[in-house]
mmCIF file of C-alpha atoms and ligand atoms in Angstrom:
data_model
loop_
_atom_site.group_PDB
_atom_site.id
_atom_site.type_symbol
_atom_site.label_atom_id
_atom_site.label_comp_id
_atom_site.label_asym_id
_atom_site.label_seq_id
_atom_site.Cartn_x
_atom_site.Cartn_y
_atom_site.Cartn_z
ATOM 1 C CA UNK A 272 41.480 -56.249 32.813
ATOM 2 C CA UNK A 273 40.473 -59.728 30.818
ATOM 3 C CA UNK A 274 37.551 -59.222 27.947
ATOM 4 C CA UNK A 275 35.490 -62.016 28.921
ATOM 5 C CA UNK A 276 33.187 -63.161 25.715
ATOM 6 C CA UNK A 277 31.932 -66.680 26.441
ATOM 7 C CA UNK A 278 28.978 -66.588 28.654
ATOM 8 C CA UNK A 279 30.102 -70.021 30.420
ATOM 9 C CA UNK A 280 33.461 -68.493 30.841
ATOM 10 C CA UNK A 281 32.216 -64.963 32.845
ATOM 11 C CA UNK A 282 30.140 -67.417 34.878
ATOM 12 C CA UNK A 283 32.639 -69.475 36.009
ATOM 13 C CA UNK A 284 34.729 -66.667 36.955
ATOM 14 C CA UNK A 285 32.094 -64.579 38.684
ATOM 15 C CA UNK A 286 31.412 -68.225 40.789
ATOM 16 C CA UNK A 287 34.952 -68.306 41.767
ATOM 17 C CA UNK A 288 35.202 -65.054 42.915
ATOM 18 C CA UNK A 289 32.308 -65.822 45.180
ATOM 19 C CA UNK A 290 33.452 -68.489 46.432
ATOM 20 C CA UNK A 291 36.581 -66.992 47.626
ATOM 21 C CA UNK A 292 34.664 -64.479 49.658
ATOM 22 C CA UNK A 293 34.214 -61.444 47.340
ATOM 23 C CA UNK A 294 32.040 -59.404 46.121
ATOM 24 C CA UNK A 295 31.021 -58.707 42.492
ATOM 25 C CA UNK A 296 29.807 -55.430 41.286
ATOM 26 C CA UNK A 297 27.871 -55.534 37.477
ATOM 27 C CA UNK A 298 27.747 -52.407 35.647
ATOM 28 C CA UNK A 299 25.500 -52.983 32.250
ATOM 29 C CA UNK A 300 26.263 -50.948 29.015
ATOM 30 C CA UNK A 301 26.133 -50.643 25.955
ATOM 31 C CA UNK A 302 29.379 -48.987 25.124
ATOM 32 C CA UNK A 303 29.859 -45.741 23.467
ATOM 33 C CA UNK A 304 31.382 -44.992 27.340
ATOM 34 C CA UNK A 305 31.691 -41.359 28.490
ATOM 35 C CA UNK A 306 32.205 -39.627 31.947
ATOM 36 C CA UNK A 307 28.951 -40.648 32.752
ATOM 37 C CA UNK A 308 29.600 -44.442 32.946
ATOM 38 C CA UNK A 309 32.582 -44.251 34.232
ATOM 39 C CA UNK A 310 31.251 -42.840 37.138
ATOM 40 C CA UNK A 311 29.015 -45.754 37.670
ATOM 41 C CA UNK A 312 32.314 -48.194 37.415
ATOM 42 C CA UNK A 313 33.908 -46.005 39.959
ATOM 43 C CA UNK A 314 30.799 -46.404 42.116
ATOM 44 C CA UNK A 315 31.381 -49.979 41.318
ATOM 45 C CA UNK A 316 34.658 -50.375 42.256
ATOM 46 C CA UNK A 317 33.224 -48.651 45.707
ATOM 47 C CA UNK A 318 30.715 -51.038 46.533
ATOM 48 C CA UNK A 319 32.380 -54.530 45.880
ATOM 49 C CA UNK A 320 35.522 -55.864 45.424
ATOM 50 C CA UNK A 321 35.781 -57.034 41.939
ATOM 51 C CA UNK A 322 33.990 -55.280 38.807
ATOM 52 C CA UNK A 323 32.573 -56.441 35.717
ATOM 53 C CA UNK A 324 31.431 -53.502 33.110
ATOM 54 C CA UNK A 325 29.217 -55.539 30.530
ATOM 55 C CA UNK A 326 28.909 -54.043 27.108
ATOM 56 C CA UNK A 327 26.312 -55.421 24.762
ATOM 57 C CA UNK A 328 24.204 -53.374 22.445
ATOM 58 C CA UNK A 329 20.724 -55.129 22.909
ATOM 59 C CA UNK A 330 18.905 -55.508 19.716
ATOM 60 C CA UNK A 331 15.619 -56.356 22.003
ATOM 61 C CA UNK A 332 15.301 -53.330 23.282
ATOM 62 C CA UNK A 333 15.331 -50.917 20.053
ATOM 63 C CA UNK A 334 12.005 -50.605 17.979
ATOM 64 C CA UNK A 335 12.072 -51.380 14.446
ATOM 65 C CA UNK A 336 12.598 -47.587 13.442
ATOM 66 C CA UNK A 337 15.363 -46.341 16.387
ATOM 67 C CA UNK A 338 18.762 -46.266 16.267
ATOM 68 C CA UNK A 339 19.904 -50.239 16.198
ATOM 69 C CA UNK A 340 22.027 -50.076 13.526
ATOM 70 C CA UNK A 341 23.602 -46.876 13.864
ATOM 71 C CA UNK A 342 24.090 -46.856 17.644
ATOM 72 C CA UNK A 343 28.452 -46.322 17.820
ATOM 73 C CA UNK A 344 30.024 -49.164 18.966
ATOM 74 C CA UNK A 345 33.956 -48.859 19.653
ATOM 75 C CA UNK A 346 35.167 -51.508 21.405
ATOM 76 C CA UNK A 347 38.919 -50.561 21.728
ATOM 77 C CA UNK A 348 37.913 -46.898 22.854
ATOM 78 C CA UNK A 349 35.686 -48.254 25.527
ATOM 79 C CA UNK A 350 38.586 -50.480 26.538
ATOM 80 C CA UNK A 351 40.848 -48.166 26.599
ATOM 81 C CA UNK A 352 38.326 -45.745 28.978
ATOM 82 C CA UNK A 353 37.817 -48.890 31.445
ATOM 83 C CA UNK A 354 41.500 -49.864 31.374
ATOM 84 C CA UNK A 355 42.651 -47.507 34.400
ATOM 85 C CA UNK A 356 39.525 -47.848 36.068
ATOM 86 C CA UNK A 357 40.500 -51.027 37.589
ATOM 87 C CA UNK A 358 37.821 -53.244 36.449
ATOM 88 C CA UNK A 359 38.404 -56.523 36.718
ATOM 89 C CA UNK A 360 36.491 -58.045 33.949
ATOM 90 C CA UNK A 361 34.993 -56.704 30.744
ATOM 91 C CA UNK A 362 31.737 -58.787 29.342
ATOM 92 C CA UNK A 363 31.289 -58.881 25.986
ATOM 93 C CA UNK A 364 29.056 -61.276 24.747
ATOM 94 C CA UNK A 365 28.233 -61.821 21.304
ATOM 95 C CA UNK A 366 24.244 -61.403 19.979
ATOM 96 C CA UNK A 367 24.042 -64.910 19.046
ATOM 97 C CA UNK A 368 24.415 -66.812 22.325
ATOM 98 C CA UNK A 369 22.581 -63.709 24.124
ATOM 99 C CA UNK A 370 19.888 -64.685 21.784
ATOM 100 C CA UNK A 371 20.493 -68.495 20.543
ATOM 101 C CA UNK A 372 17.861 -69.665 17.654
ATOM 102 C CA UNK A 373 14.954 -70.311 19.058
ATOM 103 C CA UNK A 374 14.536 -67.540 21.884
ATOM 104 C CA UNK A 375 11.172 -66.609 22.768
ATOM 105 C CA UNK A 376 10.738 -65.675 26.099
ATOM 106 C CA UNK A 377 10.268 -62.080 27.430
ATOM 107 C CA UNK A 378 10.377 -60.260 30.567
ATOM 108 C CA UNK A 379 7.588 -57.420 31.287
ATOM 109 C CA UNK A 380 7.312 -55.391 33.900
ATOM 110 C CA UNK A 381 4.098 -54.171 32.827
ATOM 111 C CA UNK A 382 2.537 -51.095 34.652
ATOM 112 C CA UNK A 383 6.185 -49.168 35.545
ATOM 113 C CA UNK A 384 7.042 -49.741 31.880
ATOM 114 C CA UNK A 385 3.203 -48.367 30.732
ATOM 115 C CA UNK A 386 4.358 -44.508 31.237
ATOM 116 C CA UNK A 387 6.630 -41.916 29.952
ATOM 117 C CA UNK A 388 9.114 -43.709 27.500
ATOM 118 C CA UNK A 389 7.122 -46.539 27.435
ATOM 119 C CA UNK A 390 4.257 -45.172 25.512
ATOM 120 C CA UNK A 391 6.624 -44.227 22.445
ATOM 121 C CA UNK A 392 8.951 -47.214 22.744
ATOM 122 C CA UNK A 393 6.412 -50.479 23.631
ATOM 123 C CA UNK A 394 9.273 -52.569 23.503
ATOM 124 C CA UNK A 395 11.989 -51.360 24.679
ATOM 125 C CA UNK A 396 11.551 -51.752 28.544
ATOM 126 C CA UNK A 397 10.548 -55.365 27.912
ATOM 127 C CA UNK A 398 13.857 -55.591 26.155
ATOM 128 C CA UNK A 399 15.666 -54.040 28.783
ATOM 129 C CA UNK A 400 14.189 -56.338 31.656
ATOM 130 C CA UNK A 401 15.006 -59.277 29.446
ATOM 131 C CA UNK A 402 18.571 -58.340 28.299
ATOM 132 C CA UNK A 403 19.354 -57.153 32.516
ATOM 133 C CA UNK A 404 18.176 -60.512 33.578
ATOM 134 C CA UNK A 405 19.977 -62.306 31.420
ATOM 135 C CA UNK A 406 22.958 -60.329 32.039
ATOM 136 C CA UNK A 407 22.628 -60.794 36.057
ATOM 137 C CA UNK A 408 22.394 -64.762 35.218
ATOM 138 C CA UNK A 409 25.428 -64.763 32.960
ATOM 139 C CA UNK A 410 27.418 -62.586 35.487
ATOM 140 C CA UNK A 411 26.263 -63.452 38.472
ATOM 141 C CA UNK A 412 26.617 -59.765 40.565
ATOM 142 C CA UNK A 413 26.185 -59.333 44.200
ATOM 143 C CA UNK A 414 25.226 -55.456 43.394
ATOM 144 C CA UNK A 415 24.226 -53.444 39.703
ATOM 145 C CA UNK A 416 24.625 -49.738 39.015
ATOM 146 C CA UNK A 417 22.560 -47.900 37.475
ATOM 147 C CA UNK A 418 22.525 -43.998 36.447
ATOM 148 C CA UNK A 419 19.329 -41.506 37.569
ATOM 149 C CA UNK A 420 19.280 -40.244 34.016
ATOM 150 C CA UNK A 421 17.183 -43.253 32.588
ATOM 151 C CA UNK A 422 14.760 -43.542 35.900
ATOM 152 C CA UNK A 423 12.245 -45.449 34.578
ATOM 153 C CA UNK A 424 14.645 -48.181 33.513
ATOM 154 C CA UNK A 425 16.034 -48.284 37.073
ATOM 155 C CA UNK A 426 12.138 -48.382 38.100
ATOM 156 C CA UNK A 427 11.414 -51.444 36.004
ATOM 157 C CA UNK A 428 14.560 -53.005 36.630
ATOM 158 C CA UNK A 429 13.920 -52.093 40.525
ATOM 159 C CA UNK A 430 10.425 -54.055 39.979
ATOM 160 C CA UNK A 431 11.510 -57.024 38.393
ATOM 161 C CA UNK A 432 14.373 -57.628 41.363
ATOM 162 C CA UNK A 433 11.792 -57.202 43.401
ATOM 163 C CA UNK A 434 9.089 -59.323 41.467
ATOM 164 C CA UNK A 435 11.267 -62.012 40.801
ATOM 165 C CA UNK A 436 12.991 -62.005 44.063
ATOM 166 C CA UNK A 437 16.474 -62.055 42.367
ATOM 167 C CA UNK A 438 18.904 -61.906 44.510
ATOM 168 C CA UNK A 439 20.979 -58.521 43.131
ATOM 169 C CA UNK A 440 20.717 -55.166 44.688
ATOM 170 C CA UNK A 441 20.475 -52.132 42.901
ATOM 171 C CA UNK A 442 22.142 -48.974 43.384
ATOM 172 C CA UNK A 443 21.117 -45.583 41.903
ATOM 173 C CA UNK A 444 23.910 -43.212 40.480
ATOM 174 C CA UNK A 445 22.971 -39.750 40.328
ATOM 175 C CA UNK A 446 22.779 -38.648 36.527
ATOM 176 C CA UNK A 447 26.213 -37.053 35.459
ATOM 177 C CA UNK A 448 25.951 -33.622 33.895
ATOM 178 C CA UNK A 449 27.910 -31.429 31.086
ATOM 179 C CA UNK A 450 29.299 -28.598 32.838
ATOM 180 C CA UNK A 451 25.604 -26.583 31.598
ATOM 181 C CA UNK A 452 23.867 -29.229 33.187
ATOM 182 C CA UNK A 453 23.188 -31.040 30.239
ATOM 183 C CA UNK A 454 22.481 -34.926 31.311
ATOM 184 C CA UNK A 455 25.475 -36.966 29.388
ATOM 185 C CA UNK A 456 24.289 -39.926 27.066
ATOM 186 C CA UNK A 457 25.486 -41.556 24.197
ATOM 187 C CA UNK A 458 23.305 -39.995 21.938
ATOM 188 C CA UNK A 459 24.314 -36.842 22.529
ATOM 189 C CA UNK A 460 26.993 -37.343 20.103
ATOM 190 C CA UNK A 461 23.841 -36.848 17.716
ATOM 191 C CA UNK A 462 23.418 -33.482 18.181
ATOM 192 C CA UNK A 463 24.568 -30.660 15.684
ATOM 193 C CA UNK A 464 26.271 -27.602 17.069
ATOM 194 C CA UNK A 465 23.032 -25.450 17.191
ATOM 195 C CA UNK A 466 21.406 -28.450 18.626
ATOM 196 C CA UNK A 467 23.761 -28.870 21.428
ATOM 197 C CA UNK A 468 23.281 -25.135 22.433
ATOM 198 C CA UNK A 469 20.002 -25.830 22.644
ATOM 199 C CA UNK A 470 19.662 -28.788 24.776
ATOM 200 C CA UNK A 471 20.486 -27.330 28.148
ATOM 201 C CA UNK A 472 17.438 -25.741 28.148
ATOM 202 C CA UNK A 473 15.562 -29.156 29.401
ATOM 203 C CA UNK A 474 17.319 -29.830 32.724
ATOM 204 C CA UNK A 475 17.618 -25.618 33.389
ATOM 205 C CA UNK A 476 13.417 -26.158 33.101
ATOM 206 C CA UNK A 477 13.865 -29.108 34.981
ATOM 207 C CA UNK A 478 15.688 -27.200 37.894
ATOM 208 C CA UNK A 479 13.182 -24.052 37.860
ATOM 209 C CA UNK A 480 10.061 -26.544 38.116
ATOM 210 C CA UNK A 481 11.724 -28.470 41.229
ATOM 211 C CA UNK A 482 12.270 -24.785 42.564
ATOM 212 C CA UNK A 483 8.672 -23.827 42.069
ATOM 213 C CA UNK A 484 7.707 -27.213 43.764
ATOM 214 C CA UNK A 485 10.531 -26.831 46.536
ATOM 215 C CA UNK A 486 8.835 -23.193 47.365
ATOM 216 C CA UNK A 487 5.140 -24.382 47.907
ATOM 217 C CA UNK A 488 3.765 -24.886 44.307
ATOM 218 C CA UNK A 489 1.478 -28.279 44.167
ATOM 219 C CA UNK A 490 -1.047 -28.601 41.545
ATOM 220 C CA UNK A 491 0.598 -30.484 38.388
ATOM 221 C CA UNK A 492 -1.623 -29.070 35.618
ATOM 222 C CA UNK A 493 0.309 -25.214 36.361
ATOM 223 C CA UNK A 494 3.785 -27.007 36.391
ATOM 224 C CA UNK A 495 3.148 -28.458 33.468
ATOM 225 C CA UNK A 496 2.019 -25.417 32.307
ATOM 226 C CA UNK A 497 4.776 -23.174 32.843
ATOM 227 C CA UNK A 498 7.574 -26.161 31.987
ATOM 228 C CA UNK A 499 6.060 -26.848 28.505
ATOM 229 C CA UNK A 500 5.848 -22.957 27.797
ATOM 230 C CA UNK A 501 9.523 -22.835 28.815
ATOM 231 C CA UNK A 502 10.688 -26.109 26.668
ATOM 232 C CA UNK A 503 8.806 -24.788 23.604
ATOM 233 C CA UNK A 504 10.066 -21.150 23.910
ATOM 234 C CA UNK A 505 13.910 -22.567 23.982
ATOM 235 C CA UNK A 506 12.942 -24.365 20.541
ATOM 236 C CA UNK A 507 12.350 -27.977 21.919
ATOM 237 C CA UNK A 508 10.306 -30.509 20.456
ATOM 238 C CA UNK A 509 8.442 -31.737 23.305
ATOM 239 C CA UNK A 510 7.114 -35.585 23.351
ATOM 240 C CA UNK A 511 6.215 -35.747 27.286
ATOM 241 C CA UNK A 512 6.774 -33.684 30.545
ATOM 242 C CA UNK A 513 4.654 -35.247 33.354
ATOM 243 C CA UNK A 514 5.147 -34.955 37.145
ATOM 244 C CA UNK A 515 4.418 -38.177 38.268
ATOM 245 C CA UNK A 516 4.262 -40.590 41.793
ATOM 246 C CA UNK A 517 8.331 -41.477 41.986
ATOM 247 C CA UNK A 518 7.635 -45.668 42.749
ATOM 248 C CA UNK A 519 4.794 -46.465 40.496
ATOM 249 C CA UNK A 520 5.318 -43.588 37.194
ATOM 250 C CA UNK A 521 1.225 -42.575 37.359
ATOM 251 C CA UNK A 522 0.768 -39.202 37.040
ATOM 252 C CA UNK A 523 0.057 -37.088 39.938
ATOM 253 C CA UNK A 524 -3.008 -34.347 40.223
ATOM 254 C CA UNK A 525 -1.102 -32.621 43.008
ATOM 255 C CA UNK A 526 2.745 -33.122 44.724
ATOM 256 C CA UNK A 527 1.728 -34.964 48.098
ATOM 257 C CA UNK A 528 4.719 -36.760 48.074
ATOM 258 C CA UNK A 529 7.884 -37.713 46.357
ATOM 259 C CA UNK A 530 7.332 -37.094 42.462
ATOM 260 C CA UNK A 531 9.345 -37.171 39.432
ATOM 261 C CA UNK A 532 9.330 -34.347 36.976
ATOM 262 C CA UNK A 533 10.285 -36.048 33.428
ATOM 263 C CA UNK A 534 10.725 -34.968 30.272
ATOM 264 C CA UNK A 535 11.738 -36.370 26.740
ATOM 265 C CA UNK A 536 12.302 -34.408 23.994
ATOM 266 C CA UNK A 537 13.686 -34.806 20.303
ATOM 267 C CA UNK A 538 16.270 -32.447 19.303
ATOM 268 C CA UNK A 539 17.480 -33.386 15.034
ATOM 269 C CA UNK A 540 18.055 -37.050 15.280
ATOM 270 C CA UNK A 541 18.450 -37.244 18.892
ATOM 271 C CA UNK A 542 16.035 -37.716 21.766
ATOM 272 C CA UNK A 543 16.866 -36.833 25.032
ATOM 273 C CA UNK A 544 15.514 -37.563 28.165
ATOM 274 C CA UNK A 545 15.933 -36.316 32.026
ATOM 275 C CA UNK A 546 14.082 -35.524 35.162
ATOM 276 C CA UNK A 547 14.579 -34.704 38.491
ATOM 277 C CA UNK A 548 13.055 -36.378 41.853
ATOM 278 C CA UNK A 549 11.030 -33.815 43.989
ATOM 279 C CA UNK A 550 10.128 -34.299 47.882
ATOM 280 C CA UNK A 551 9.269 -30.705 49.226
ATOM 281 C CA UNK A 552 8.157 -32.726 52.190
ATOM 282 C CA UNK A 553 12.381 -33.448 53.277
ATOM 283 C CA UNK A 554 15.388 -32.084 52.342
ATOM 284 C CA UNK A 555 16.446 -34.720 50.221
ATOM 285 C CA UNK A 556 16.183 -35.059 46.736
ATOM 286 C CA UNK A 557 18.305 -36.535 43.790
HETATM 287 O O1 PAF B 755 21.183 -48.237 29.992
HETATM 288 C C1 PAF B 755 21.676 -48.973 29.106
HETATM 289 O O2 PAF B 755 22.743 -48.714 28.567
HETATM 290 C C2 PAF B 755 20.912 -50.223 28.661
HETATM 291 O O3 PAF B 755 19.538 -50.011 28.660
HETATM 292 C C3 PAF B 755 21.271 -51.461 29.513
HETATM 293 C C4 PAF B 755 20.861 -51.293 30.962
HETATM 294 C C5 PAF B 755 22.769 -51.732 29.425
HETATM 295 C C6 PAF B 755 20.539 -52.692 28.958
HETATM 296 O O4 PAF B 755 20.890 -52.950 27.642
#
């Protein structure tokens, strides 16, 4: 496993592995890796034959009061939880020739990015679009992973592939789960012990309002009813729970078709965010 830094460098070498007839699968982080990413570079190493795990911590996509500074960064840790993974190539470019003097141009996706997270955070899905472009042009992927947990960031990026006709397809990892069903994230090494009890309570909501969906219930207003009741009784501090259409993000009046049921909440110095997709029209869900 080489730890690529130089952009020109992971180009090259993502072009001659092309050439020779492979595939390339990207999986974008920004370190602080637990069992939840290294599912996605398993799923990697599934769908092409060589993998690159990028890990950048994108200053364009924090707000001038979130967690920028203090997001962990260990580089030799995250190495050392790739290393018998059997990636091929670790990206790790540095700020300044992500973002050269002089940079000015954004990417918005701008009505997926207009809901849910992207009413607290206005610029952190523009940040994300921009940094995930960039990274697909420096890296140069046949496929990119991305986890279920953050679903509106796998919307937008979904959009912009789409928008931009880029030429990268996108595949979904369901979100990996604590053994109480707690989504895993990097922040959730924020969380105090009494916090941490606490948390589980948003996905066990989650579950019981896909359940009341999945056995006939339709009109959003009494979901959101009983799942905000629920959230505040466990002690949450709730900043959204919508049910909403699953392509577009707008919220729904009534479940006629697939939806998303979403929720952020802020728990001490963490906030943490799930959902769950909903068709009671198929079997199928996520
Ligand atoms: O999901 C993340 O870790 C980040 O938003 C991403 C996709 C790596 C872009 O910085």
């Amino acid at each position: 496993m080489d730890v690529v830094h130089s952009v020109d460098r992971m180009r090259e070498i993502s072009s001659s592995h092309r050439r020779a007839g492979e595939t390339v699968a990207l999986v974008p982080t920004m370190g602080a890796l637990h069992a939840g990413h290294l599912a996605l570079v398993r799923r990697a190493g599934s769908v092409a034959s060589r993998v690159v795990v990028s890990i950048f911590v994108n200053p364009s996509q924090f707000g001038p009061e979130e967690d920028l500074a203090s997001y962990p960064r260990d580089l030799q840790s995250d190495l050392a939880a790739l290393e018998p993974l059997g990636v091929d190539h670790v990206f790790n470019p540095d700020a300044s020739e992500v973002y050269p003097q002089g940079y000015q141009t954004r990417v918005r996706v701008t009505e997926v990015e207009n809901h849910l997270c992207g009413l607290s955070r206005p610029v952190h899905f523009s940040g994300v679009a921009t940094v995930v472009l960039k990274l697909f042009n420096m890296c140069l992927p046949d496929y990119a992973i991305f986890g279920m947990k953050d679903y509106q960031q796998v919307r937008v990026i979904e959009r912009m592939v789409q928008d931009l006709n880029v030429g990268v397809e996108i595949v979904r990892h369901p979100t990996v789960r604590e053994s109480d069903g707690l989504a895993m994230s990097s922040r959730n090494r924020y969380l105090t012990s009494d916090q941490r009890k606490r948390a589980p309570a948003i996905y066990a909501t989650l579950k019981r309002l896909k359940n009341d969906v999945m056995t006939g219930l339709r009109d959003a207003a009494v979901i959101l009813e009983r799942g905000r009741r629920e959230l505040t009784e466990a002690g949450l501090d709730l900043e959204y729970l919508n049910v909403c259409d699953a392509g577009t993000l707008d919220d729904v009046a009534r479940v006629e078709d697939t939806v998303l049921i979403a929720a952020a909440v802020r728990l001490g110095a963490a906030r943490l965010i799930d959902n769950v997709l909903v068709n009671p029209f198929e079997e199928e869900d996520a």
